[in-house]
PDB file of C-alpha atoms (C1' of nucleotides) in Angstrom:
ATOM      1  CA  MET A   1     -88.356-117.890 -63.367  1.00  0.00           C
ATOM      2  CA  ALA A   2     -91.299-120.097 -63.929  1.00  0.00           C
ATOM      3  CA  ARG A   3     -91.892-120.242 -67.839  1.00  0.00           C
ATOM      4  CA  LYS A   4     -95.432-121.007 -69.144  1.00  0.00           C
ATOM      5  CA  SER A   5     -94.018-124.693 -70.165  1.00  0.00           C
ATOM      6  CA  ASP A   6     -93.119-125.087 -66.722  1.00  0.00           C
ATOM      7  CA  GLN A   7     -96.771-124.932 -65.467  1.00  0.00           C
ATOM      8  CA  THR A   8     -97.828-127.493 -67.857  1.00  0.00           C
ATOM      9  CA  THR A   9     -99.360-130.516 -65.938  1.00  0.00           C
ATOM     10  CA  HIS A  10    -100.334-133.965 -66.732  1.00  0.00           C
ATOM     11  CA  LYS A  11    -103.458-135.936 -66.421  1.00  0.00           C
ATOM     12  CA  LEU A  12    -103.898-137.634 -62.796  1.00  0.00           C
ATOM     13  CA  GLY A  13    -105.496-140.986 -62.245  1.00  0.00           C
ATOM     14  CA  LYS A  14    -107.056-141.837 -59.201  1.00  0.00           C
ATOM     15  CA  ALA A  15    -105.231-141.844 -55.805  1.00  0.00           C
ATOM     16  CA  LEU A  16    -103.046-144.840 -54.866  1.00  0.00           C
ATOM     17  CA  ASN A  17    -104.303-146.495 -51.825  1.00  0.00           C
ATOM     18  CA  ARG A  18    -102.281-148.965 -49.551  1.00  0.00           C
ATOM     19  CA  LYS A  19    -103.814-152.010 -51.551  1.00  0.00           C
ATOM     20  CA  PHE A  20    -101.845-150.911 -54.561  1.00  0.00           C
ATOM     21  CA  PHE A  21     -98.599-151.481 -52.850  1.00  0.00           C
ATOM     22  CA  ASP A  22     -99.494-154.831 -51.511  1.00  0.00           C
ATOM     23  CA  ARG A  23     -97.982-156.871 -54.417  1.00  0.00           C
ATOM     24  CA  SER A  24     -94.926-158.140 -55.356  1.00  0.00           C
ATOM     25  CA  VAL A  25     -92.450-155.740 -56.171  1.00  0.00           C
ATOM     26  CA  HIS A  26     -91.957-156.578 -59.651  1.00  0.00           C
ATOM     27  CA  GLU A  27     -95.432-155.986 -60.288  1.00  0.00           C
ATOM     28  CA  VAL A  28     -95.820-152.550 -58.747  1.00  0.00           C
ATOM     29  CA  ALA A  29     -92.401-151.307 -59.702  1.00  0.00           C
ATOM     30  CA  PRO A  30     -93.263-150.910 -63.629  1.00  0.00           C
ATOM     31  CA  GLU A  31     -96.659-149.786 -62.775  1.00  0.00           C
ATOM     32  CA  LEU A  32     -95.279-146.777 -60.803  1.00  0.00           C
ATOM     33  CA  ILE A  33     -93.883-145.348 -64.016  1.00  0.00           C
ATOM     34  CA  GLY A  34     -96.033-142.670 -65.057  1.00  0.00           C
ATOM     35  CA  ALA A  35     -97.609-142.278 -61.827  1.00  0.00           C
ATOM     36  CA  THR A  36     -97.515-139.211 -59.882  1.00  0.00           C
ATOM     37  CA  LEU A  37     -95.668-138.319 -56.415  1.00  0.00           C
ATOM     38  CA  LEU A  38     -96.461-135.315 -54.443  1.00  0.00           C
ATOM     39  CA  VAL A  39     -95.390-134.192 -51.111  1.00  0.00           C
ATOM     40  CA  ASP A  40     -97.349-131.235 -49.859  1.00  0.00           C
ATOM     41  CA  GLY A  41     -98.269-130.443 -53.484  1.00  0.00           C
ATOM     42  CA  VAL A  42     -95.021-130.348 -54.842  1.00  0.00           C
ATOM     43  CA  GLY A  43     -93.673-133.323 -57.408  1.00  0.00           C
ATOM     44  CA  GLY A  44     -94.300-134.608 -60.553  1.00  0.00           C
ATOM     45  CA  MET A  45     -94.394-137.646 -62.799  1.00  0.00           C
ATOM     46  CA  ILE A  46     -92.389-140.638 -61.791  1.00  0.00           C
ATOM     47  CA  VAL A  47     -90.355-141.505 -64.721  1.00  0.00           C
ATOM     48  CA  GLU A  48     -87.487-143.941 -63.087  1.00  0.00           C
ATOM     49  CA  VAL A  49     -87.598-146.594 -60.223  1.00  0.00           C
ATOM     50  CA  GLU A  50     -85.873-149.590 -58.972  1.00  0.00           C
ATOM     51  CA  ALA A  51     -87.174-152.654 -57.075  1.00  0.00           C
ATOM     52  CA  TYR A  52     -85.378-154.213 -54.018  1.00  0.00           C
ATOM     53  CA  HIS A  53     -86.520-157.655 -53.000  1.00  0.00           C
ATOM     54  CA  HIS A  54     -85.714-159.356 -49.749  1.00  0.00           C
ATOM     55  CA  THR A  55     -84.211-162.205 -51.235  1.00  0.00           C
ATOM     56  CA  ASP A  56     -82.018-159.775 -53.085  1.00  0.00           C
ATOM     57  CA  PRO A  57     -78.207-159.162 -51.718  1.00  0.00           C
ATOM     58  CA  ALA A  58     -78.375-155.475 -52.567  1.00  0.00           C
ATOM     59  CA  ALA A  59     -81.345-154.748 -50.573  1.00  0.00           C
ATOM     60  CA  HIS A  60     -81.162-153.313 -47.217  1.00  0.00           C
ATOM     61  CA  SER A  61     -83.445-155.852 -45.874  1.00  0.00           C
ATOM     62  CA  PHE A  62     -81.172-158.638 -46.959  1.00  0.00           C
ATOM     63  CA  ASN A  63     -79.399-158.936 -43.975  1.00  0.00           C
ATOM     64  CA  GLY A  64     -82.537-158.896 -41.588  1.00  0.00           C
ATOM     65  CA  GLU A  65     -84.130-156.260 -39.550  1.00  0.00           C
ATOM     66  CA  THR A  66     -82.188-153.466 -38.027  1.00  0.00           C
ATOM     67  CA  PRO A  67     -83.492-150.014 -36.789  1.00  0.00           C
ATOM     68  CA  ARG A  68     -83.022-148.591 -39.751  1.00  0.00           C
ATOM     69  CA  THR A  69     -84.659-151.008 -41.801  1.00  0.00           C
ATOM     70  CA  ARG A  70     -87.564-151.456 -39.539  1.00  0.00           C
ATOM     71  CA  ILE A  71     -90.337-149.737 -41.967  1.00  0.00           C
ATOM     72  CA  MET A  72     -89.079-152.020 -44.835  1.00  0.00           C
ATOM     73  CA  PHE A  73     -90.382-155.009 -42.710  1.00  0.00           C
ATOM     74  CA  GLY A  74     -93.729-153.080 -41.861  1.00  0.00           C
ATOM     75  CA  PRO A  75     -97.050-153.470 -44.019  1.00  0.00           C
ATOM     76  CA  ALA A  76     -97.015-152.268 -47.625  1.00  0.00           C
ATOM     77  CA  GLY A  77     -98.075-148.401 -48.649  1.00  0.00           C
ATOM     78  CA  PHE A  78     -95.310-146.714 -46.267  1.00  0.00           C
ATOM     79  CA  ALA A  79     -92.188-144.636 -47.268  1.00  0.00           C
ATOM     80  CA  TYR A  80     -88.827-146.031 -46.424  1.00  0.00           C
ATOM     81  CA  VAL A  81     -86.532-142.832 -46.016  1.00  0.00           C
ATOM     82  CA  TYR A  82     -82.933-143.393 -45.536  1.00  0.00           C
ATOM     83  CA  ARG A  83     -79.614-141.178 -45.653  1.00  0.00           C
ATOM     84  CA  ILE A  84     -76.683-142.040 -47.962  1.00  0.00           C
ATOM     85  CA  HIS A  85     -73.674-139.761 -47.699  1.00  0.00           C
ATOM     86  CA  GLN A  86     -75.408-136.136 -47.604  1.00  0.00           C
ATOM     87  CA  VAL A  87     -78.810-136.810 -49.203  1.00  0.00           C
ATOM     88  CA  TYR A  88     -81.861-138.906 -48.595  1.00  0.00           C
ATOM     89  CA  CYS A  89     -83.799-141.708 -50.794  1.00  0.00           C
ATOM     90  CA  VAL A  90     -87.255-142.318 -50.646  1.00  0.00           C
ATOM     91  CA  ASN A  91     -88.790-145.847 -51.163  1.00  0.00           C
ATOM     92  CA  ALA A  92     -92.253-147.287 -51.261  1.00  0.00           C
ATOM     93  CA  VAL A  93     -92.648-150.394 -49.115  1.00  0.00           C
ATOM     94  CA  CYS A  94     -94.512-153.284 -50.969  1.00  0.00           C
ATOM     95  CA  GLU A  95     -95.891-156.634 -50.352  1.00  0.00           C
ATOM     96  CA  ALA A  96     -97.095-158.132 -47.247  1.00  0.00           C
ATOM     97  CA  GLU A  97     -95.740-157.301 -43.724  1.00  0.00           C
ATOM     98  CA  GLY A  98     -92.623-158.849 -43.290  1.00  0.00           C
ATOM     99  CA  SER A  99     -91.581-159.418 -46.922  1.00  0.00           C
ATOM    100  CA  ALA A 100     -89.232-156.644 -46.635  1.00  0.00           C
ATOM    101  CA  SER A 101     -89.608-155.277 -50.411  1.00  0.00           C
ATOM    102  CA  ALA A 102     -89.571-151.898 -51.729  1.00  0.00           C
ATOM    103  CA  VAL A 103     -89.403-149.681 -54.627  1.00  0.00           C
ATOM    104  CA  LEU A 104     -86.793-146.960 -55.074  1.00  0.00           C
ATOM    105  CA  ILE A 105     -88.274-143.767 -56.428  1.00  0.00           C
ATOM    106  CA  ARG A 106     -84.922-142.634 -58.632  1.00  0.00           C
ATOM    107  CA  ALA A 107     -86.511-139.768 -60.784  1.00  0.00           C
ATOM    108  CA  LEU A 108     -89.447-137.481 -61.751  1.00  0.00           C
ATOM    109  CA  GLN A 109     -90.452-135.212 -64.106  1.00  0.00           C
ATOM    110  CA  PRO A 110     -91.134-132.099 -62.265  1.00  0.00           C
ATOM    111  CA  THR A 111     -94.868-130.595 -62.872  1.00  0.00           C
ATOM    112  CA  PHE A 112     -95.813-129.074 -59.599  1.00  0.00           C
ATOM    113  CA  GLY A 113     -94.563-126.480 -57.558  1.00  0.00           C
ATOM    114  CA  LEU A 114     -91.355-125.587 -60.039  1.00  0.00           C
ATOM    115  CA  ASP A 115     -90.326-122.463 -58.208  1.00  0.00           C
ATOM    116  CA  GLU A 116     -90.249-124.362 -54.621  1.00  0.00           C
ATOM    117  CA  MET A 117     -88.030-127.305 -56.082  1.00  0.00           C
ATOM    118  CA  ARG A 118     -85.899-124.612 -57.693  1.00  0.00           C
ATOM    119  CA  ALA A 119     -85.624-122.720 -54.209  1.00  0.00           C
ATOM    120  CA  ARG A 120     -84.867-125.768 -52.371  1.00  0.00           C
ATOM    121  CA  ARG A 121     -82.191-127.233 -54.844  1.00  0.00           C
ATOM    122  CA  GLY A 122     -80.659-123.920 -55.790  1.00  0.00           C
ATOM    123  CA  VAL A 123     -80.834-124.668 -59.293  1.00  0.00           C
ATOM    124  CA  ASP A 124     -82.732-123.425 -62.151  1.00  0.00           C
ATOM    125  CA  ASP A 125     -82.308-126.208 -64.768  1.00  0.00           C
ATOM    126  CA  LYS A 126     -85.617-128.279 -64.913  1.00  0.00           C
ATOM    127  CA  ARG A 127     -83.460-131.101 -65.848  1.00  0.00           C
ATOM    128  CA  LEU A 128     -81.362-131.308 -62.618  1.00  0.00           C
ATOM    129  CA  LEU A 129     -84.438-130.723 -60.025  1.00  0.00           C
ATOM    130  CA  CYS A 130     -85.455-134.289 -59.762  1.00  0.00           C
ATOM    131  CA  SER A 131     -83.172-136.616 -61.693  1.00  0.00           C
ATOM    132  CA  GLY A 132     -81.872-138.843 -59.178  1.00  0.00           C
ATOM    133  CA  PRO A 133     -83.027-140.241 -55.948  1.00  0.00           C
ATOM    134  CA  GLY A 134     -81.048-137.645 -53.726  1.00  0.00           C
ATOM    135  CA  ARG A 135     -82.338-134.684 -55.888  1.00  0.00           C
ATOM    136  CA  LEU A 136     -85.717-135.435 -55.905  1.00  0.00           C
ATOM    137  CA  CYS A 137     -85.788-135.764 -52.101  1.00  0.00           C
ATOM    138  CA  GLN A 138     -84.448-132.377 -51.849  1.00  0.00           C
ATOM    139  CA  ALA A 139     -86.632-131.032 -54.200  1.00  0.00           C
ATOM    140  CA  LEU A 140     -89.670-132.364 -52.468  1.00  0.00           C
ATOM    141  CA  GLY A 141     -88.243-131.513 -48.948  1.00  0.00           C
ATOM    142  CA  ILE A 142     -88.044-135.271 -47.945  1.00  0.00           C
ATOM    143  CA  GLY A 143     -85.946-136.118 -45.146  1.00  0.00           C
ATOM    144  CA  LEU A 144     -85.791-138.503 -42.257  1.00  0.00           C
ATOM    145  CA  ALA A 145     -89.066-136.832 -40.855  1.00  0.00           C
ATOM    146  CA  HIS A 146     -90.888-138.712 -43.625  1.00  0.00           C
ATOM    147  CA  ASN A 147     -89.723-142.408 -42.941  1.00  0.00           C
ATOM    148  CA  GLY A 148     -92.510-144.346 -42.067  1.00  0.00           C
ATOM    149  CA  LEU A 149     -95.225-142.141 -43.238  1.00  0.00           C
ATOM    150  CA  ALA A 150     -98.222-143.350 -44.984  1.00  0.00           C
ATOM    151  CA  LEU A 151     -98.105-143.015 -49.098  1.00  0.00           C
ATOM    152  CA  ASP A 152    -101.920-142.476 -48.919  1.00  0.00           C
ATOM    153  CA  ARG A 153    -102.045-139.627 -46.455  1.00  0.00           C
ATOM    154  CA  ALA A 154    -101.046-136.065 -46.110  1.00  0.00           C
ATOM    155  CA  PRO A 155     -98.468-134.684 -46.743  1.00  0.00           C
ATOM    156  CA  ILE A 156     -97.925-137.438 -49.269  1.00  0.00           C
ATOM    157  CA  GLU A 157    -100.221-138.124 -52.201  1.00  0.00           C
ATOM    158  CA  MET A 158     -99.779-140.367 -55.007  1.00  0.00           C
ATOM    159  CA  PHE A 159    -101.846-140.802 -58.091  1.00  0.00           C
ATOM    160  CA  ALA A 160    -101.981-143.754 -60.824  1.00  0.00           C
ATOM    161  CA  ARG A 161    -101.016-143.059 -64.390  1.00  0.00           C
ATOM    162  CA  THR A 162    -103.761-142.381 -66.995  1.00  0.00           C
ATOM    163  CA  GLY A 163    -102.148-144.260 -69.934  1.00  0.00           C
ATOM    164  CA  VAL A 164     -99.461-146.734 -70.213  1.00  0.00           C
ATOM    165  CA  PRO A 165     -96.149-145.335 -70.977  1.00  0.00           C
ATOM    166  CA  ASP A 166     -93.570-146.803 -73.142  1.00  0.00           C
ATOM    167  CA  VAL A 167     -91.508-148.345 -70.402  1.00  0.00           C
ATOM    168  CA  LEU A 168     -87.712-149.652 -70.318  1.00  0.00           C
ATOM    169  CA  ARG A 169     -86.040-152.222 -68.260  1.00  0.00           C
ATOM    170  CA  GLY A 170     -82.593-152.217 -67.387  1.00  0.00           C
ATOM    171  CA  ILE A 171     -79.896-153.057 -64.597  1.00  0.00           C
ATOM    172  CA  ARG A 172     -79.831-150.900 -61.647  1.00  0.00           C
ATOM    173  CA  ILE A 173     -77.314-148.234 -60.833  1.00  0.00           C
ATOM    174  CA  GLY A 174     -74.670-147.307 -58.106  1.00  0.00           C
ATOM    175  CA  ILE A 175     -74.926-150.676 -56.201  1.00  0.00           C
ATOM    176  CA  SER A 176     -71.930-153.478 -55.975  1.00  0.00           C
ATOM    177  CA  LYS A 177     -74.305-156.742 -55.409  1.00  0.00           C
ATOM    178  CA  ALA A 178     -76.608-158.297 -57.622  1.00  0.00           C
ATOM    179  CA  VAL A 179     -75.396-155.635 -60.183  1.00  0.00           C
ATOM    180  CA  GLU A 180     -77.146-157.824 -62.990  1.00  0.00           C
ATOM    181  CA  TYR A 181     -80.729-157.883 -61.725  1.00  0.00           C
ATOM    182  CA  PRO A 182     -82.719-156.178 -64.654  1.00  0.00           C
ATOM    183  CA  TRP A 183     -84.859-154.524 -61.992  1.00  0.00           C
ATOM    184  CA  ARG A 184     -84.834-150.742 -62.929  1.00  0.00           C
ATOM    185  CA  TYR A 185     -87.471-149.122 -64.958  1.00  0.00           C
ATOM    186  CA  GLY A 186     -87.943-145.770 -66.865  1.00  0.00           C
ATOM    187  CA  VAL A 187     -89.715-143.868 -69.342  1.00  0.00           C
ATOM    188  CA  ARG A 188     -88.425-144.383 -72.642  1.00  0.00           C
ATOM    189  CA  GLY A 189     -86.593-141.211 -73.837  1.00  0.00           C
ATOM    190  CA  SER A 190     -87.401-139.174 -70.745  1.00  0.00           C
ATOM    191  CA  LYS A 191     -85.192-136.076 -70.361  1.00  0.00           C
ATOM    192  CA  TYR A 192     -85.706-136.657 -66.713  1.00  0.00           C
ATOM    193  CA  LEU A 193     -83.739-140.056 -65.931  1.00  0.00           C
ATOM    194  CA  SER A 194     -80.807-139.924 -63.508  1.00  0.00           C
ATOM    195  CA  LYS A 195     -79.024-141.916 -66.337  1.00  0.00           C
ATOM    196  CA  PRO A 196     -79.803-143.053 -69.932  1.00  0.00           C
ATOM    197  CA  PHE A 197     -80.590-146.721 -70.320  1.00  0.00           C
ATOM    198  CA  ALA A 198     -78.130-149.089 -72.287  1.00  0.00           C
ATOM    199  CA  LYS A 199     -79.370-149.612 -75.746  1.00  0.00           C
ATOM    200  CA  VAL A 200     -81.464-152.826 -75.742  1.00  0.00           C
ATOM    201  CA  ALA A 201     -82.294-154.633 -78.978  1.00  0.00           C
TER     202      ALA A 201
ATOM    203  C1'  DA B   1     -70.204-138.796 -73.556  1.00  0.00           C
ATOM    204  C1'  DT B   2     -67.840-141.523 -70.066  1.00  0.00           C
ATOM    205  C1'  DT B   3     -64.819-141.685 -65.832  1.00  0.00           C
ATOM    206  C1'  DC B   4     -62.593-140.104 -61.485  1.00  0.00           C
ATOM    207  C1'  DT B   5     -62.819-138.348 -56.963  1.00  0.00           C
ATOM    208  C1'  DG B   6     -63.858-136.209 -52.687  1.00  0.00           C
ATOM    209  C1'  DA B   7     -67.636-134.774 -49.519  1.00  0.00           C
ATOM    210  C1'  DT B   8     -69.712-136.508 -45.274  1.00  0.00           C
ATOM    211  C1'  DA B   9     -72.795-138.878 -41.611  1.00  0.00           C
ATOM    212  C1'  DA B  10     -75.478-142.771 -40.138  1.00  0.00           C
ATOM    213  C1'  DT B  11     -75.452-147.566 -39.619  1.00  0.00           C
ATOM    214  C1'  DC B  12     -73.690-151.924 -38.839  1.00  0.00           C
ATOM    215  C1'  DT B  13     -69.556-155.244 -37.837  1.00  0.00           C
TER     216       DT B  13
ATOM    217  C1'  DG C   1     -62.976-148.959 -38.893  1.00  0.00           C
ATOM    218  C1'  DA C   2     -65.502-150.538 -43.035  1.00  0.00           C
ATOM    219  C1'  DT C   3     -69.470-149.729 -45.799  1.00  0.00           C
ATOM    220  C1'  DT C   4     -72.920-147.021 -48.560  1.00  0.00           C
ATOM    221  C1'  DA C   5     -79.742-147.969 -53.304  1.00  0.00           C
ATOM    222  C1'  DT C   6     -75.267-140.240 -54.125  1.00  0.00           C
ATOM    223  C1'  DC C   7     -74.316-135.744 -56.048  1.00  0.00           C
ATOM    224  C1'  DA C   8     -71.667-132.313 -58.489  1.00  0.00           C
ATOM    225  C1'  DG C   9     -67.545-130.840 -60.392  1.00  0.00           C
ATOM    226  C1'  DA C  10     -63.370-131.717 -62.924  1.00  0.00           C
ATOM    227  C1'  DA C  11     -60.924-134.159 -66.404  1.00  0.00           C
ATOM    228  C1'  DT C  12     -60.335-136.860 -70.248  1.00  0.00           C
ATOM    229  C1'  DC C  13     -61.982-139.301 -74.681  1.00  0.00           C
TER     230       DC C  13
END
DNA sequence: ATTCTGATAATCT
DNA sequence: GATTATCAGAATC
């Protein structure tokens, strides 16, 4: 059921390499807004992310390395995938090896492979394809098999944004610790956010 | 538009 | 046995 508007693409910047991620999460997270994430050619523009720092009680890495969080303690530029309830979430590991910081990818604006995403998700509404960390993993076919994969090698591709979008900042969602840290970023007015941002003056 | 509840499984204590 | 960086559907404002 792809309509013409579904096939609209956006301009892709240069491919992101590991160097891009080897900086503070607080620099990388806002710059990922407007970038593009594809897995096997399916994906879209990132419209919402959250930063998790190793000094942050809400981060999985806060209490030290465990088998699950091993990837977060490795070098930057790799995918950390974990399961929560019945879905998966993807993160981009940032900063130097051992810093255990990552950016959670929370929502995409679907642009490539709409039909495949609809088939995997079992819904038709474009707004429900990738508007949430679990939804976008299902739409792109991401699972535990992707844990530890490099973000700059097949099947994963990431591209820089070509312009600077209007980026909003706010408090993170769905966590119970360090609730007040304003480390969520998103595109102002996007229809594809997992939740609207609270109004800010 | 906001709030709630149950599903369901790996991980850690 | 407790916890969880979620989702969908239902109920209520």
